[in-house]
PDB file of C-alpha atoms in Angstrom:
ATOM      1  CA  MET A 113    -110.774  17.182 148.056  1.00 48.00           C
ATOM      2  CA  GLN A 114    -108.315  15.577 145.590  1.00 50.00           C
ATOM      3  CA  ARG A 115    -110.242  16.514 142.510  1.00 50.00           C
ATOM      4  CA  LEU A 116    -110.419  20.008 143.852  1.00 45.00           C
ATOM      5  CA  GLY A 117    -106.621  20.066 144.207  1.00 49.00           C
ATOM      6  CA  THR A 118    -106.305  18.589 140.675  1.00 49.00           C
ATOM      7  CA  LEU A 119    -108.579  21.455 139.086  1.00 44.00           C
ATOM      8  CA  ALA A 120    -106.678  24.053 141.091  1.00 49.00           C
ATOM      9  CA  VAL A 121    -103.364  22.913 139.573  1.00 46.00           C
ATOM     10  CA  LEU A 122    -104.636  22.809 136.277  1.00 44.00           C
ATOM     11  CA  SER A 123    -106.193  26.373 136.610  1.00 48.00           C
ATOM     12  CA  LEU A 124    -102.868  27.875 137.737  1.00 45.00           C
ATOM     13  CA  THR A 125    -101.049  26.002 134.971  1.00 48.00           C
ATOM     14  CA  LEU A 126    -103.296  27.699 132.373  1.00 42.00           C
ATOM     15  CA  PHE A 127    -102.870  31.144 133.809  1.00 43.00           C
ATOM     16  CA  ALA A 128     -99.080  30.688 133.661  1.00 45.00           C
ATOM     17  CA  CYS A 129     -99.222  29.528 130.175  1.00 47.00           C
ATOM     18  CA  GLN A 130    -101.319  32.577 129.165  1.00 49.00           C
ATOM     19  CA  ASP A 131     -99.121  34.908 130.849  1.00 48.00           C
ATOM     20  CA  ALA A 132     -95.794  33.424 129.154  1.00 47.00           C
ATOM     21  CA  PRO A 133     -94.032  35.818 126.552  1.00 53.00           C
ATOM     22  CA  THR A 134     -94.542  34.707 123.144  1.00 52.00           C
ATOM     23  CA  PRO A 135     -91.244  34.312 121.276  1.00 47.00           C
ATOM     24  CA  PRO A 136     -90.754  36.911 118.527  1.00 46.00           C
ATOM     25  CA  THR A 137     -91.647  36.271 114.868  1.00 45.00           C
ATOM     26  CA  GLU A 138     -88.529  38.107 113.502  1.00 47.00           C
ATOM     27  CA  SER A 139     -85.120  36.895 113.895  1.00 53.00           C
ATOM     28  CA  PHE A 140     -82.543  39.477 115.452  1.00 54.00           C
ATOM     29  CA  GLN A 141     -80.613  41.310 112.785  1.00 72.00           C
ATOM     30  CA  PHE A 142     -77.046  42.306 112.424  1.00 84.00           C
ATOM     31  CA  PRO A 143     -77.115  44.876 109.570  1.00 92.00           C
ATOM     32  CA  MET A 144     -73.409  45.632 108.397  1.00 95.00           C
ATOM     33  CA  ALA A 145     -72.179  47.627 105.482  1.00 96.00           C
ATOM     34  CA  VAL A 146     -69.032  48.169 103.171  1.00 97.00           C
ATOM     35  CA  PHE A 147     -68.559  51.453 101.785  1.00 98.00           C
ATOM     36  CA  VAL A 148     -65.800  51.941  98.920  1.00 98.00           C
ATOM     37  CA  GLN A 149     -64.918  54.898  97.144  1.00 97.00           C
ATOM     38  CA  GLY A 150     -64.370  53.397  93.744  1.00 95.00           C
ATOM     39  CA  LYS A 151     -65.579  51.098  91.108  1.00 94.00           C
ATOM     40  CA  PRO A 152     -66.366  47.338  91.514  1.00 96.00           C
ATOM     41  CA  ASN A 153     -63.644  45.152  90.096  1.00 96.00           C
ATOM     42  CA  ASP A 154     -62.208  41.793  90.643  1.00 97.00           C
ATOM     43  CA  PHE A 155     -59.997  42.960  93.556  1.00 98.00           C
ATOM     44  CA  TRP A 156     -63.152  44.192  95.481  1.00 98.00           C
ATOM     45  CA  ASP A 157     -65.088  41.241  94.222  1.00 98.00           C
ATOM     46  CA  ALA A 158     -62.650  38.993  96.121  1.00 98.00           C
ATOM     47  CA  VAL A 159     -62.502  41.196  99.269  1.00 98.00           C
ATOM     48  CA  LEU A 160     -66.281  41.083  99.247  1.00 98.00           C
ATOM     49  CA  ASN A 161     -66.413  37.300  98.843  1.00 97.00           C
ATOM     50  CA  GLY A 162     -63.879  36.867 101.808  1.00 97.00           C
ATOM     51  CA  MET A 163     -66.423  38.988 103.838  1.00 97.00           C
ATOM     52  CA  ARG A 164     -69.508  37.102 102.998  1.00 96.00           C
ATOM     53  CA  GLN A 165     -67.818  33.746 103.737  1.00 94.00           C
ATOM     54  CA  ARG A 166     -66.867  34.960 107.307  1.00 93.00           C
ATOM     55  CA  LEU A 167     -70.119  36.910 107.772  1.00 93.00           C
ATOM     56  CA  ASN A 168     -72.660  33.906 106.694  1.00 89.00           C
ATOM     57  CA  LEU A 169     -74.291  33.888 110.073  1.00 84.00           C
ATOM     58  CA  PRO A 170     -77.863  33.976 111.091  1.00 86.00           C
ATOM     59  CA  GLY A 171     -79.254  37.596 111.136  1.00 83.00           C
ATOM     60  CA  VAL A 172     -76.292  39.059 109.285  1.00 87.00           C
ATOM     61  CA  GLN A 173     -76.943  41.403 106.426  1.00 91.00           C
ATOM     62  CA  LEU A 174     -74.092  42.833 104.497  1.00 94.00           C
ATOM     63  CA  GLU A 175     -74.791  45.905 102.236  1.00 95.00           C
ATOM     64  CA  THR A 176     -72.124  47.078  99.655  1.00 96.00           C
ATOM     65  CA  VAL A 177     -72.086  50.546  98.649  1.00 97.00           C
ATOM     66  CA  PHE A 178     -69.807  51.813  96.033  1.00 98.00           C
ATOM     67  CA  PHE A 179     -69.652  55.665  95.400  1.00 97.00           C
ATOM     68  CA  THR A 180     -67.691  58.277  93.470  1.00 96.00           C
ATOM     69  CA  ALA A 181     -66.197  61.633  94.614  1.00 96.00           C
ATOM     70  CA  ALA A 182     -69.347  63.279  93.564  1.00 97.00           C
ATOM     71  CA  GLU A 183     -71.437  61.146  95.841  1.00 97.00           C
ATOM     72  CA  ARG A 184     -69.378  61.504  99.087  1.00 97.00           C
ATOM     73  CA  GLU A 185     -71.948  63.685 100.922  1.00 96.00           C
ATOM     74  CA  GLY A 186     -74.731  60.968 100.409  1.00 96.00           C
ATOM     75  CA  ALA A 187     -72.224  58.056 101.334  1.00 96.00           C
ATOM     76  CA  ALA A 188     -71.184  60.019 104.446  1.00 96.00           C
ATOM     77  CA  ARG A 189     -74.964  60.317 105.525  1.00 95.00           C
ATOM     78  CA  ARG A 190     -75.541  56.724 105.045  1.00 95.00           C
ATOM     79  CA  VAL A 191     -72.504  55.773 107.050  1.00 95.00           C
ATOM     80  CA  VAL A 192     -73.450  57.910 110.013  1.00 93.00           C
ATOM     81  CA  GLU A 193     -77.118  57.702 110.167  1.00 90.00           C
ATOM     82  CA  GLY A 194     -77.310  53.892 109.164  1.00 89.00           C
ATOM     83  CA  ASP A 195     -78.398  51.516 112.027  1.00 89.00           C
ATOM     84  CA  TRP A 196     -74.961  49.611 111.526  1.00 94.00           C
ATOM     85  CA  ARG A 197     -73.455  47.209 113.784  1.00 93.00           C
ATOM     86  CA  ALA A 198     -69.957  47.621 112.210  1.00 94.00           C
ATOM     87  CA  VAL A 199     -68.813  49.481 108.949  1.00 96.00           C
ATOM     88  CA  ALA A 200     -65.861  48.638 106.591  1.00 97.00           C
ATOM     89  CA  PHE A 201     -64.623  51.708 104.787  1.00 98.00           C
ATOM     90  CA  CYS A 202     -62.236  52.615 102.149  1.00 98.00           C
ATOM     91  CA  ALA A 203     -61.656  56.171 100.838  1.00 97.00           C
ATOM     92  CA  PRO A 204     -58.546  58.391  99.903  1.00 96.00           C
ATOM     93  CA  ASN A 205     -56.813  59.780 103.141  1.00 94.00           C
ATOM     94  CA  ASP A 206     -58.134  63.414 103.207  1.00 96.00           C
ATOM     95  CA  ALA A 207     -60.271  65.734 105.679  1.00 96.00           C
ATOM     96  CA  TRP A 208     -63.645  64.195 104.395  1.00 97.00           C
ATOM     97  CA  ALA A 209     -62.951  60.646 104.985  1.00 97.00           C
ATOM     98  CA  LYS A 210     -61.518  61.349 108.546  1.00 96.00           C
ATOM     99  CA  GLN A 211     -64.480  63.203 109.433  1.00 96.00           C
ATOM    100  CA  THR A 212     -66.831  60.778 108.062  1.00 96.00           C
ATOM    101  CA  VAL A 213     -65.105  58.033 110.177  1.00 96.00           C
ATOM    102  CA  GLU A 214     -65.040  60.293 113.423  1.00 96.00           C
ATOM    103  CA  GLN A 215     -68.745  61.153 113.032  1.00 95.00           C
ATOM    104  CA  ALA A 216     -69.723  57.398 112.858  1.00 95.00           C
ATOM    105  CA  ILE A 217     -67.602  56.335 115.778  1.00 93.00           C
ATOM    106  CA  GLN A 218     -69.119  59.305 117.635  1.00 93.00           C
ATOM    107  CA  GLU A 219     -72.491  57.833 116.845  1.00 92.00           C
ATOM    108  CA  GLY A 220     -71.462  54.323 118.141  1.00 92.00           C
ATOM    109  CA  VAL A 221     -70.636  52.636 114.736  1.00 93.00           C
ATOM    110  CA  PRO A 222     -67.458  50.584 114.849  1.00 93.00           C
ATOM    111  CA  VAL A 223     -65.395  51.293 111.728  1.00 96.00           C
ATOM    112  CA  VAL A 224     -62.958  48.876 110.350  1.00 97.00           C
ATOM    113  CA  LEU A 225     -60.809  50.491 107.557  1.00 98.00           C
ATOM    114  CA  VAL A 226     -59.911  48.208 104.368  1.00 98.00           C
ATOM    115  CA  GLY A 227     -57.196  49.071 101.965  1.00 97.00           C
ATOM    116  CA  ALA A 228     -56.354  52.569 102.934  1.00 95.00           C
ATOM    117  CA  ASP A 229     -55.550  53.685 106.509  1.00 96.00           C
ATOM    118  CA  LEU A 230     -56.639  57.027 107.806  1.00 95.00           C
ATOM    119  CA  PRO A 231     -53.944  57.778 110.526  1.00 92.00           C
ATOM    120  CA  ASN A 232     -55.171  59.863 113.313  1.00 88.00           C
ATOM    121  CA  THR A 233     -58.712  58.711 113.403  1.00 91.00           C
ATOM    122  CA  THR A 234     -60.365  56.630 116.157  1.00 91.00           C
ATOM    123  CA  ARG A 235     -60.824  53.892 113.589  1.00 92.00           C
ATOM    124  CA  LEU A 236     -61.100  50.584 115.481  1.00 92.00           C
ATOM    125  CA  GLY A 237     -59.511  48.102 112.804  1.00 95.00           C
ATOM    126  CA  TYR A 238     -57.387  48.670 109.562  1.00 97.00           C
ATOM    127  CA  VAL A 239     -56.927  45.626 107.297  1.00 98.00           C
ATOM    128  CA  SER A 240     -54.636  45.720 103.982  1.00 98.00           C
ATOM    129  CA  THR A 241     -51.576  44.572 102.098  1.00 98.00           C
ATOM    130  CA  TYR A 242     -48.677  46.220 103.452  1.00 98.00           C
ATOM    131  CA  TYR A 243     -47.641  48.094 100.342  1.00 98.00           C
ATOM    132  CA  TYR A 244     -44.700  49.792 101.677  1.00 98.00           C
ATOM    133  CA  ASP A 245     -43.121  46.788 102.659  1.00 98.00           C
ATOM    134  CA  ALA A 246     -43.952  45.241  99.251  1.00 98.00           C
ATOM    135  CA  GLY A 247     -42.294  48.218  97.599  1.00 98.00           C
ATOM    136  CA  ARG A 248     -39.238  48.255  99.924  1.00 98.00           C
ATOM    137  CA  ARG A 249     -38.652  44.564  99.072  1.00 98.00           C
ATOM    138  CA  ALA A 250     -38.850  45.112  95.470  1.00 98.00           C
ATOM    139  CA  GLY A 251     -36.725  48.193  95.593  1.00 98.00           C
ATOM    140  CA  ILE A 252     -33.965  45.959  97.361  1.00 98.00           C
ATOM    141  CA  TRP A 253     -34.112  43.253  94.739  1.00 98.00           C
ATOM    142  CA  TYR A 254     -33.661  45.602  91.808  1.00 98.00           C
ATOM    143  CA  ALA A 255     -30.679  47.415  93.732  1.00 98.00           C
ATOM    144  CA  GLN A 256     -29.110  43.935  94.067  1.00 97.00           C
ATOM    145  CA  ARG A 257     -29.996  42.650  90.617  1.00 96.00           C
ATOM    146  CA  VAL A 258     -28.938  45.837  88.430  1.00 96.00           C
ATOM    147  CA  SER A 259     -25.781  47.605  88.473  1.00 95.00           C
ATOM    148  CA  ALA A 260     -26.851  51.045  87.040  1.00 96.00           C
ATOM    149  CA  GLY A 261     -29.461  52.802  85.156  1.00 96.00           C
ATOM    150  CA  GLU A 262     -33.146  53.539  85.560  1.00 97.00           C
ATOM    151  CA  ILE A 263     -36.032  51.323  87.126  1.00 97.00           C
ATOM    152  CA  VAL A 264     -39.527  52.548  85.996  1.00 97.00           C
ATOM    153  CA  VAL A 265     -42.762  51.634  88.040  1.00 98.00           C
ATOM    154  CA  VAL A 266     -45.745  51.661  85.988  1.00 97.00           C
ATOM    155  CA  ALA A 267     -48.789  51.656  88.208  1.00 97.00           C
ATOM    156  CA  GLY A 268     -52.535  51.686  88.741  1.00 96.00           C
ATOM    157  CA  HIS A 269     -54.297  50.319  91.636  1.00 97.00           C
ATOM    158  CA  PRO A 270     -58.184  50.392  92.893  1.00 96.00           C
ATOM    159  CA  VAL A 271     -57.105  50.858  96.557  1.00 97.00           C
ATOM    160  CA  PRO A 272     -56.581  54.689  97.285  1.00 93.00           C
ATOM    161  CA  CYS A 273     -52.764  55.172  98.514  1.00 94.00           C
ATOM    162  CA  ALA A 274     -51.699  51.757  97.445  1.00 97.00           C
ATOM    163  CA  VAL A 275     -49.453  53.258  94.798  1.00 97.00           C
ATOM    164  CA  SER A 276     -48.129  56.065  96.704  1.00 97.00           C
ATOM    165  CA  GLU A 277     -47.252  53.806  99.622  1.00 97.00           C
ATOM    166  CA  PHE A 278     -45.509  51.209  97.515  1.00 98.00           C
ATOM    167  CA  TRP A 279     -43.775  54.034  95.583  1.00 98.00           C
ATOM    168  CA  GLU A 280     -42.404  55.289  98.884  1.00 98.00           C
ATOM    169  CA  GLY A 281     -41.008  51.906  99.965  1.00 98.00           C
ATOM    170  CA  PHE A 282     -39.465  51.172  96.424  1.00 98.00           C
ATOM    171  CA  ARG A 283     -37.578  54.399  96.532  1.00 97.00           C
ATOM    172  CA  HIS A 284     -36.099  53.508  99.944  1.00 97.00           C
ATOM    173  CA  GLY A 285     -35.432  50.111  98.932  1.00 97.00           C
ATOM    174  CA  LEU A 286     -33.493  51.109  95.835  1.00 96.00           C
ATOM    175  CA  LEU A 287     -31.133  53.509  97.941  1.00 95.00           C
ATOM    176  CA  PHE A 288     -29.250  50.450  98.557  1.00 95.00           C
ATOM    177  CA  ASN A 289     -27.443  51.276  95.058  1.00 96.00           C
ATOM    178  CA  ARG A 290     -26.936  54.647  94.589  1.00 93.00           C
ATOM    179  CA  ARG A 291     -26.423  54.096  90.811  1.00 96.00           C
ATOM    180  CA  LEU A 292     -29.670  53.463  90.191  1.00 96.00           C
ATOM    181  CA  THR A 293     -32.591  55.832  89.727  1.00 96.00           C
ATOM    182  CA  ALA A 294     -36.343  55.459  89.801  1.00 96.00           C
ATOM    183  CA  ARG A 295     -39.371  56.767  88.012  1.00 97.00           C
ATOM    184  CA  LEU A 296     -43.111  56.521  88.674  1.00 98.00           C
ATOM    185  CA  ILE A 297     -45.651  56.624  85.907  1.00 98.00           C
ATOM    186  CA  PRO A 298     -49.283  56.466  87.582  1.00 97.00           C
ATOM    187  CA  LEU A 299     -52.000  55.367  84.887  1.00 96.00           C
ATOM    188  CA  SER A 300     -55.572  56.333  85.441  1.00 91.00           C
ATOM    189  CA  ASP A 301     -56.647  54.011  82.852  1.00 92.00           C
ATOM    190  CA  SER A 302     -54.678  50.564  82.605  1.00 92.00           C
ATOM    191  CA  ARG A 303     -55.464  50.279  78.793  1.00 92.00           C
ATOM    192  CA  ASN A 304     -52.458  52.781  78.266  1.00 94.00           C
ATOM    193  CA  ALA A 305     -50.162  50.544  79.855  1.00 95.00           C
ATOM    194  CA  PRO A 306     -48.939  48.667  76.606  1.00 95.00           C
ATOM    195  CA  SER A 307     -47.909  51.909  74.766  1.00 95.00           C
ATOM    196  CA  VAL A 308     -46.325  53.319  77.804  1.00 95.00           C
ATOM    197  CA  ILE A 309     -44.379  50.138  78.487  1.00 94.00           C
ATOM    198  CA  GLN A 310     -43.436  49.707  74.750  1.00 93.00           C
ATOM    199  CA  LYS A 311     -41.939  53.329  74.777  1.00 93.00           C
ATOM    200  CA  LEU A 312     -40.050  52.422  77.993  1.00 93.00           C
ATOM    201  CA  ALA A 313     -38.615  49.213  76.808  1.00 90.00           C
ATOM    202  CA  SER A 314     -37.081  51.229  73.804  1.00 90.00           C
ATOM    203  CA  GLU A 315     -35.225  53.654  76.098  1.00 93.00           C
ATOM    204  CA  PRO A 316     -31.514  52.392  76.582  1.00 92.00           C
ATOM    205  CA  ARG A 317     -31.270  53.764  80.348  1.00 94.00           C
ATOM    206  CA  VAL A 318     -34.166  51.828  81.476  1.00 95.00           C
ATOM    207  CA  GLN A 319     -33.028  48.496  83.051  1.00 95.00           C
ATOM    208  CA  GLY A 320     -36.015  47.366  84.515  1.00 96.00           C
ATOM    209  CA  ILE A 321     -39.869  47.844  84.590  1.00 96.00           C
ATOM    210  CA  PHE A 322     -42.215  46.893  87.436  1.00 97.00           C
ATOM    211  CA  MET A 323     -45.830  46.689  86.897  1.00 97.00           C
ATOM    212  CA  MET A 324     -47.981  47.540  89.920  1.00 98.00           C
ATOM    213  CA  GLY A 325     -51.471  46.441  89.661  1.00 97.00           C
ATOM    214  CA  ALA A 326     -53.157  43.224  88.278  1.00 97.00           C
ATOM    215  CA  GLU A 327     -54.904  45.177  85.354  1.00 97.00           C
ATOM    216  CA  VAL A 328     -51.946  47.063  84.478  1.00 97.00           C
ATOM    217  CA  ALA A 329     -49.757  43.921  84.410  1.00 96.00           C
ATOM    218  CA  GLN A 330     -52.340  42.118  82.418  1.00 95.00           C
ATOM    219  CA  GLN A 331     -52.415  44.813  79.823  1.00 95.00           C
ATOM    220  CA  GLY A 332     -48.419  45.287  79.915  1.00 93.00           C
ATOM    221  CA  ILE A 333     -47.155  41.765  80.214  1.00 93.00           C
ATOM    222  CA  GLY A 334     -47.007  41.115  76.386  1.00 86.00           C
ATOM    223  CA  VAL A 335     -44.920  43.923  75.760  1.00 86.00           C
ATOM    224  CA  ALA A 336     -42.705  44.054  78.675  1.00 75.00           C
ATOM    225  CA  ARG A 337     -39.072  42.838  78.118  1.00 73.00           C
ATOM    226  CA  PRO A 338     -38.520  39.684  80.042  1.00 68.00           C
ATOM    227  CA  LYS A 339     -35.189  41.260  81.443  1.00 83.00           C
ATOM    228  CA  ASN A 340     -35.624  42.699  85.145  1.00 93.00           C
ATOM    229  CA  CYS A 341     -39.297  42.725  84.866  1.00 95.00           C
ATOM    230  CA  GLY A 342     -41.678  42.549  87.787  1.00 97.00           C
ATOM    231  CA  ALA A 343     -45.581  42.652  88.632  1.00 97.00           C
ATOM    232  CA  LEU A 344     -47.795  43.175  91.651  1.00 98.00           C
ATOM    233  CA  SER A 345     -50.938  41.450  90.992  1.00 98.00           C
ATOM    234  CA  TRP A 346     -53.887  39.747  92.962  1.00 98.00           C
ATOM    235  CA  ARG A 347     -54.878  37.279  90.236  1.00 97.00           C
ATOM    236  CA  GLU A 348     -53.674  33.927  90.568  1.00 96.00           C
ATOM    237  CA  SER A 349     -53.058  33.622  86.813  1.00 96.00           C
ATOM    238  CA  ALA A 350     -49.879  35.846  87.529  1.00 97.00           C
ATOM    239  CA  LYS A 351     -48.185  32.946  88.641  1.00 97.00           C
ATOM    240  CA  ASP A 352     -47.968  31.535  85.104  1.00 97.00           C
ATOM    241  CA  TRP A 353     -46.062  34.563  84.004  1.00 96.00           C
ATOM    242  CA  TYR A 354     -43.377  33.743  86.606  1.00 96.00           C
ATOM    243  CA  LEU A 355     -43.135  30.049  85.702  1.00 96.00           C
ATOM    244  CA  ALA A 356     -43.058  30.977  82.074  1.00 94.00           C
ATOM    245  CA  ARG A 357     -40.194  33.338  82.902  1.00 93.00           C
ATOM    246  CA  GLN A 358     -42.060  36.360  81.563  1.00 94.00           C
ATOM    247  CA  ILE A 359     -41.268  38.197  84.739  1.00 95.00           C
ATOM    248  CA  ASP A 360     -38.511  37.543  87.272  1.00 96.00           C
ATOM    249  CA  LEU A 361     -40.250  39.209  90.400  1.00 97.00           C
ATOM    250  CA  LEU A 362     -43.820  38.534  91.434  1.00 98.00           C
ATOM    251  CA  VAL A 363     -45.764  40.004  94.332  1.00 98.00           C
ATOM    252  CA  LEU A 364     -49.157  38.400  94.769  1.00 98.00           C
ATOM    253  CA  GLU A 365     -51.617  40.100  96.963  1.00 98.00           C
ATOM    254  CA  ARG A 366     -54.577  38.063  98.775  1.00 98.00           C
ATOM    255  CA  PRO A 367     -57.632  40.412  98.718  1.00 98.00           C
ATOM    256  CA  GLU A 368     -59.999  37.483  99.678  1.00 98.00           C
ATOM    257  CA  GLU A 369     -57.896  36.987 102.918  1.00 98.00           C
ATOM    258  CA  ILE A 370     -58.118  40.744 103.300  1.00 98.00           C
ATOM    259  CA  GLY A 371     -61.954  40.582 103.455  1.00 98.00           C
ATOM    260  CA  VAL A 372     -61.822  37.431 105.516  1.00 97.00           C
ATOM    261  CA  ARG A 373     -59.779  39.236 108.289  1.00 97.00           C
ATOM    262  CA  ALA A 374     -61.950  42.533 108.065  1.00 97.00           C
ATOM    263  CA  ALA A 375     -65.135  40.486 108.563  1.00 96.00           C
ATOM    264  CA  ASN A 376     -63.440  39.113 111.557  1.00 95.00           C
ATOM    265  CA  LEU A 377     -62.838  42.552 112.957  1.00 95.00           C
ATOM    266  CA  MET A 378     -66.294  43.609 112.110  1.00 94.00           C
ATOM    267  CA  ARG A 379     -68.031  40.504 113.693  1.00 92.00           C
ATOM    268  CA  ASN A 380     -66.052  41.067 117.031  1.00 91.00           C
ATOM    269  CA  LEU A 381     -66.712  44.699 117.372  1.00 89.00           C
ATOM    270  CA  SER A 382     -70.351  44.044 116.398  1.00 86.00           C
ATOM    271  CA  GLN A 383     -70.781  41.888 119.456  1.00 84.00           C
ATOM    272  CA  GLY A 384     -68.886  44.205 121.633  1.00 81.00           C
ATOM    273  CA  ARG A 385     -65.537  42.314 121.667  1.00 81.00           C
ATOM    274  CA  GLY A 386     -62.525  44.439 121.410  1.00 73.00           C
ATOM    275  CA  GLY A 387     -62.374  48.127 121.667  1.00 70.00           C
ATOM    276  CA  ASP A 388     -58.581  49.001 120.898  1.00 81.00           C
ATOM    277  CA  LEU A 389     -57.158  49.766 117.353  1.00 89.00           C
ATOM    278  CA  GLN A 390     -56.233  46.561 115.547  1.00 93.00           C
ATOM    279  CA  ILE A 391     -53.841  46.746 112.525  1.00 95.00           C
ATOM    280  CA  VAL A 392     -53.778  43.670 110.328  1.00 97.00           C
ATOM    281  CA  TYR A 393     -51.240  43.254 107.400  1.00 98.00           C
ATOM    282  CA  VAL A 394     -52.343  40.295 105.236  1.00 98.00           C
ATOM    283  CA  PRO A 395     -49.265  38.554 104.136  1.00 97.00           C
ATOM    284  CA  TYR A 396     -48.463  38.590 100.388  1.00 98.00           C
ATOM    285  CA  GLU A 397     -46.971  35.869  98.283  1.00 98.00           C
ATOM    286  CA  TRP A 398     -43.221  36.736  97.122  1.00 98.00           C
ATOM    287  CA  ARG A 399     -41.454  35.052  94.260  1.00 98.00           C
ATOM    288  CA  ALA A 400     -38.154  36.111  92.888  1.00 97.00           C
ATOM    289  CA  ARG A 401     -35.197  34.774  90.944  1.00 93.00           C
TER     290      ARG A 401
END
C-alpha cells in the first residue's frame, strides 16, 4: 500500500508539471518614441542622451524620429498609429501639432511635450527651459546696466517658439528702463551671425548685443564687442567666454536634464502612474557681472 501511495503522488506531480504554464520566450516590451520637427544637433543629442540614461531599463525601446514640415503627415500617422507606451513630441505651436497630440491622446498614448508647449491640448507633460523667464531676467539686467540706447537680440534656436518666448520676456524686462529700445534679429542660418553682429557693433546707438542660441553665440563671439555682451547657450564651453570677460552675461541651458525629466514623466505615464498635466521647467545657470 505504501508503494501504491508513493506512485500516486508521483503521478499527480508529473501531471501537475505538464499542466504548468511555460514561461514566455520573449521579454515584455515598452516601446517609446521621440518625435521632433527639426534637424539633429548637439542640443537634441544632449536631450536624447538624458532620455536614454533614464530609460535604460529592461524591455524599454526608444525610437527617435526627426522630420521636416514636408514630412508631417507621415510623422502624425506614426505618432497616432504606433503601439507606443509613451511619446515625447516637439513641433511648432499650430493646428497640425495640436491635432496630432489630441489624436494620440484619444488613442490612449500618453504625450509629453519637450521644448515647445502646445497650450489648450490634453498633453500630460511639458518639459523645457523657461525661455520667457530667462529673457525677462536678461532684459532687466540690461535695463539696470545701460542708461540709454538700443539693445539687439540676435537669435537662432532649434526649439520652436524658444526665440519668441525669450523675446517676449526680454521686452518686458527692458521696460524697467524707458530710455532703452530693443530689436530682434532672428537668424535662419547661424553662419550669418558674424556679419550681422559686426554691422551692429558699428552702429553708435547699439549699446548691447545678446546672442541667443549656442551656434549663434559660437559664430558671433569673435566679433561681438565685449561691452554689454550676453549669450544664451547650452554648451559648457560658453563658461570660458564669461571667465575670459568676452561676455558679461551668460544663460546656460541644461538640455540633458530636460531629457532626464521628460523620460521620468514618460516612464511614469507608461506604467499608469500620473494622469494630470505636469509642467516642468528645468533650471538654467545664470552668470552676470
